[in-house]
Amino acid sequence: MDNFTFCSPTLFAFGRGEERRTGELVRKSGGSRVLLHYGGGSIKRSGLYDRVMAALHEQGLSVCELGGVRPNPRSGLVYEGIALARRERVDFVLAVGGGSVIDSAKAIAAGAVYEGDFLDFYKGKIVTSSLPVGVVLTIPAAGSEGSPNTVITNEKTGVKKGGRGEVLRPRFAVLNPELCFTLPPYQSASGATDMMAHVLERYFTTTQNVELTDRLCEAVLLTVMSELPKVLRDPTDYDAQANLMWAGTVAHNNSCGVGRTQDWGSHALEHQLSALYDVAHGAGLAVMFPAWMRYVCHRDTARFVKLATRVFGCEENTADPMSTALEGIDRFVAFLRSVGMPTTFGEIGAREQDIPRMVELMGVSEEKKVGVFFPMGPRDVEAIYRLAL
Amino acid sequence: MDNFTFCSPTLFAFGRGEERRTGELVRKSGGSRVLLHYGGGSIKRSGLYDRVMAALHEQGLSVCELGGVRPNPRSGLVYEGIALARRERVDFVLAVGGGSVIDSAKAIAAGAVYEGDFLDFYKGKIVTSSLPVGVVLTIPAAGSEGSPNTVITNEKTGVKKGGRGEVLRPRFAVLNPELCFTLPPYQSASGATDMMAHVLERYFTTTQNVELTDRLCEAVLLTVMSELPKVLRDPTDYDAQANLMWAGTVAHNNSCGVGRTQDWGSHALEHQLSALYDVAHGAGLAVMFPAWMRYVCHRDTARFVKLATRVFGCEENTADPMSTALEGIDRFVAFLRSVGMPTTFGEIGAREQDIPRMVELMGVSEEKKVGVFFPMGPRDVEAIYRLAL
């Protein structure tokens, strides 16, 4: 096991009606002038906007707001948010929405106290100072409510990149599974795929003998696979939504990833897909992750066998481990298809002729590869995209 | 799933040599006048004391010290520590040791800023204010390094009781698995049994449909059962010690227990054993937990079947679930015996004629039962003690 430092100080307020505590939680986090950040009109139609506003006003907080975050959040709105936060002397950014809203809120919170261009944080500079961020989560998927990460698409270049910094972990996150009752099935399935991908990026490690985190990863994967079908059958199944929602947080707050190298190559491959086609992140991952797995499974076949037997219920073929590894991948694909996810380029409108552009956007070279379990150069990237055709 | 609030803000510094960061971590937690609390002389013989002292002095911290904590920590030393902390105007309590040292340090930290008798906190009063506590862990077991809990034995009455308060979660915990290389096998096994018990107290719940936390509990149990035998074969197996050490923290920081009722009856049963005989807590749990399981397994046999099949590798007998449940308990006992743990009264020197005294110490009545999965009255308690004979 590798040395690690782990600190997840986010307060999670989980369950029915917990959004009523939002004002109190902002106040306890030291906030008084709040920027409320959200996406489209769904939180207004559902009444959530009104309940959150009431909770904020009950605590005498001053509130300004900025809506309009779209999936795969864009830099333009972040600049607008930073200007607004400065103008209104905001001291707390409250994200009400899913991962895109949270990531955009984190960008605004970091950018508001930074003298340079906030996009520096999406080019490798670690965020070390930020306004505090709070979350009321409406879509379980990205895990951004408990993570130190944020992903933004640069509108000018079309490049989608991640930024990070421990200060970006939200001060609190309100998670009410009832807020997921109205999610369309495709969105629930995309979210769950994102969770599985977050776990798998950690599962595929070069660190040996990390049994506890292996087992924790497997626990989350097994849970997502048992709960998502229940949610798709009945989106008002509270317990299934609750297990799935909390799985999304656990999948990405790094409790499953401490003390081990992590890969993250598949996420990079997907970012180019969603930058070019604006596909849902989870759906893009459903296309790219199995392709990546097929390309790299010779690297540590035993690890793929472990996944296949412990998570996908395969019998181990000791005479031919690779057949077990491949069967595991097949079952993963079958699961994804069973929950309505695409698993090929064609299904998401991605085109073979765009592959060179995607390879270019990845920004890899033989000297600067991406991924840790399997460092990918340009030829690997191209081959994996082709496996996803 | 039940509503819950979860916040685990402890910073974990895990791995080889991390104790060198102790001074820096105290400083970052706002400490400048440190009470160093520890047990016997083992930390001096091992050189850990010197390394920690050097790290504290490097940061210019002032240090006073109080050693002498014994297993099942006693109230007398806590009073001494409180007086010392006040006299020296201590602003940080650093525990270097195992669960007993940490629990004693928490009692001192809470008592030092409390006007009344610190034992109030062990009679139901929640701790809401405390000096900050930090930990350098030497024995993976109690999980106190990441928990809001503390257990102290009242020397006058012989009563061993728990106290709690979220402010008691340590600010930081240094976990270096190398510090466990010199632990005697019996102590490693007792510690691992304590971890399993912490998970099982959470596993046995009345809350339905808590698949994620069920799976996380099972992940920790499976890990302990795979790693402890490696540690017993070779205590210098770094990775096995590392998995076991981190399992001890995960088992008790409540990440496996959120959103569900928990039982804690077996811990109460054990406390009377270790109060009367000063047996290692984990060894006492090895005696009491299986007895409790046999007595209560009719309450929710399906849950026992889940445990038996997922953790203890039993085949499910769908025609006779109770036989599967009991086979699971048998395998748990067989595991405990295989790692050198006692599983009967006789092996720990406990006597049948003391059972009435233990029942009395439990302080239960038909109106005031203990346990949630199975609320125990006096007759249940006596019967369970008899099952452990």
PDB file of C-alpha atoms in Angstrom, chain A residues 13 22 26 61-62 84 104 107 112 136 144 146 158 163 193 224 235 240 244 286 314 329 331 351 354 367 370 374:
ATOM      1  CA  ALA A  13     -26.891  15.738   5.508  1.00  0.00           C
ATOM      2  CA  THR A  22     -29.473  24.440   3.877  1.00  0.00           C
ATOM      3  CA  VAL A  26     -24.435  27.788   5.128  1.00  0.00           C
ATOM      4  CA  LEU A  61     -28.713  35.305   4.430  1.00  0.00           C
ATOM      5  CA  SER A  62     -28.408  37.605   1.440  1.00  0.00           C
ATOM      6  CA  LEU A  84     -21.102  38.422 -10.092  1.00  0.00           C
ATOM      7  CA  SER A 104     -19.168  25.196 -12.221  1.00  0.00           C
ATOM      8  CA  ALA A 107     -14.731  27.018 -10.605  1.00  0.00           C
ATOM      9  CA  ALA A 112     -13.426  34.609  -7.369  1.00  0.00           C
ATOM     10  CA  VAL A 136     -27.855  20.503  -2.601  1.00  0.00           C
ATOM     11  CA  SER A 144     -18.477  16.165  -6.941  1.00  0.00           C
ATOM     12  CA  GLY A 146     -17.719  14.957  -1.806  1.00  0.00           C
ATOM     13  CA  GLY A 158     -13.500  22.853 -26.887  1.00  0.00           C
ATOM     14  CA  GLY A 163      -8.978  20.785 -11.916  1.00  0.00           C
ATOM     15  CA  THR A 193     -22.309   4.424 -15.022  1.00  0.00           C
ATOM     16  CA  VAL A 224     -24.816   0.082  -8.089  1.00  0.00           C
ATOM     17  CA  PRO A 235     -37.957   5.762  -9.669  1.00  0.00           C
ATOM     18  CA  ALA A 240     -32.926   2.096  -4.013  1.00  0.00           C
ATOM     19  CA  LEU A 244     -27.521   4.760  -5.334  1.00  0.00           C
ATOM     20  CA  ALA A 286     -20.236   3.369 -21.090  1.00  0.00           C
ATOM     21  CA  CYS A 314     -17.852 -15.269 -13.459  1.00  0.00           C
ATOM     22  CA  ILE A 329     -15.839  -7.336 -19.607  1.00  0.00           C
ATOM     23  CA  ARG A 331     -20.836  -9.054 -18.607  1.00  0.00           C
ATOM     24  CA  ARG A 351     -18.001   9.379 -35.978  1.00  0.00           C
ATOM     25  CA  ASP A 354     -13.452  12.446 -35.851  1.00  0.00           C
ATOM     26  CA  GLU A 367       6.776  11.217 -24.128  1.00  0.00           C
ATOM     27  CA  VAL A 370      -2.007   9.460 -20.101  1.00  0.00           C
ATOM     28  CA  PHE A 374      -1.810   1.591 -18.666  1.00  0.00           C
TER      29      PHE A 374
END
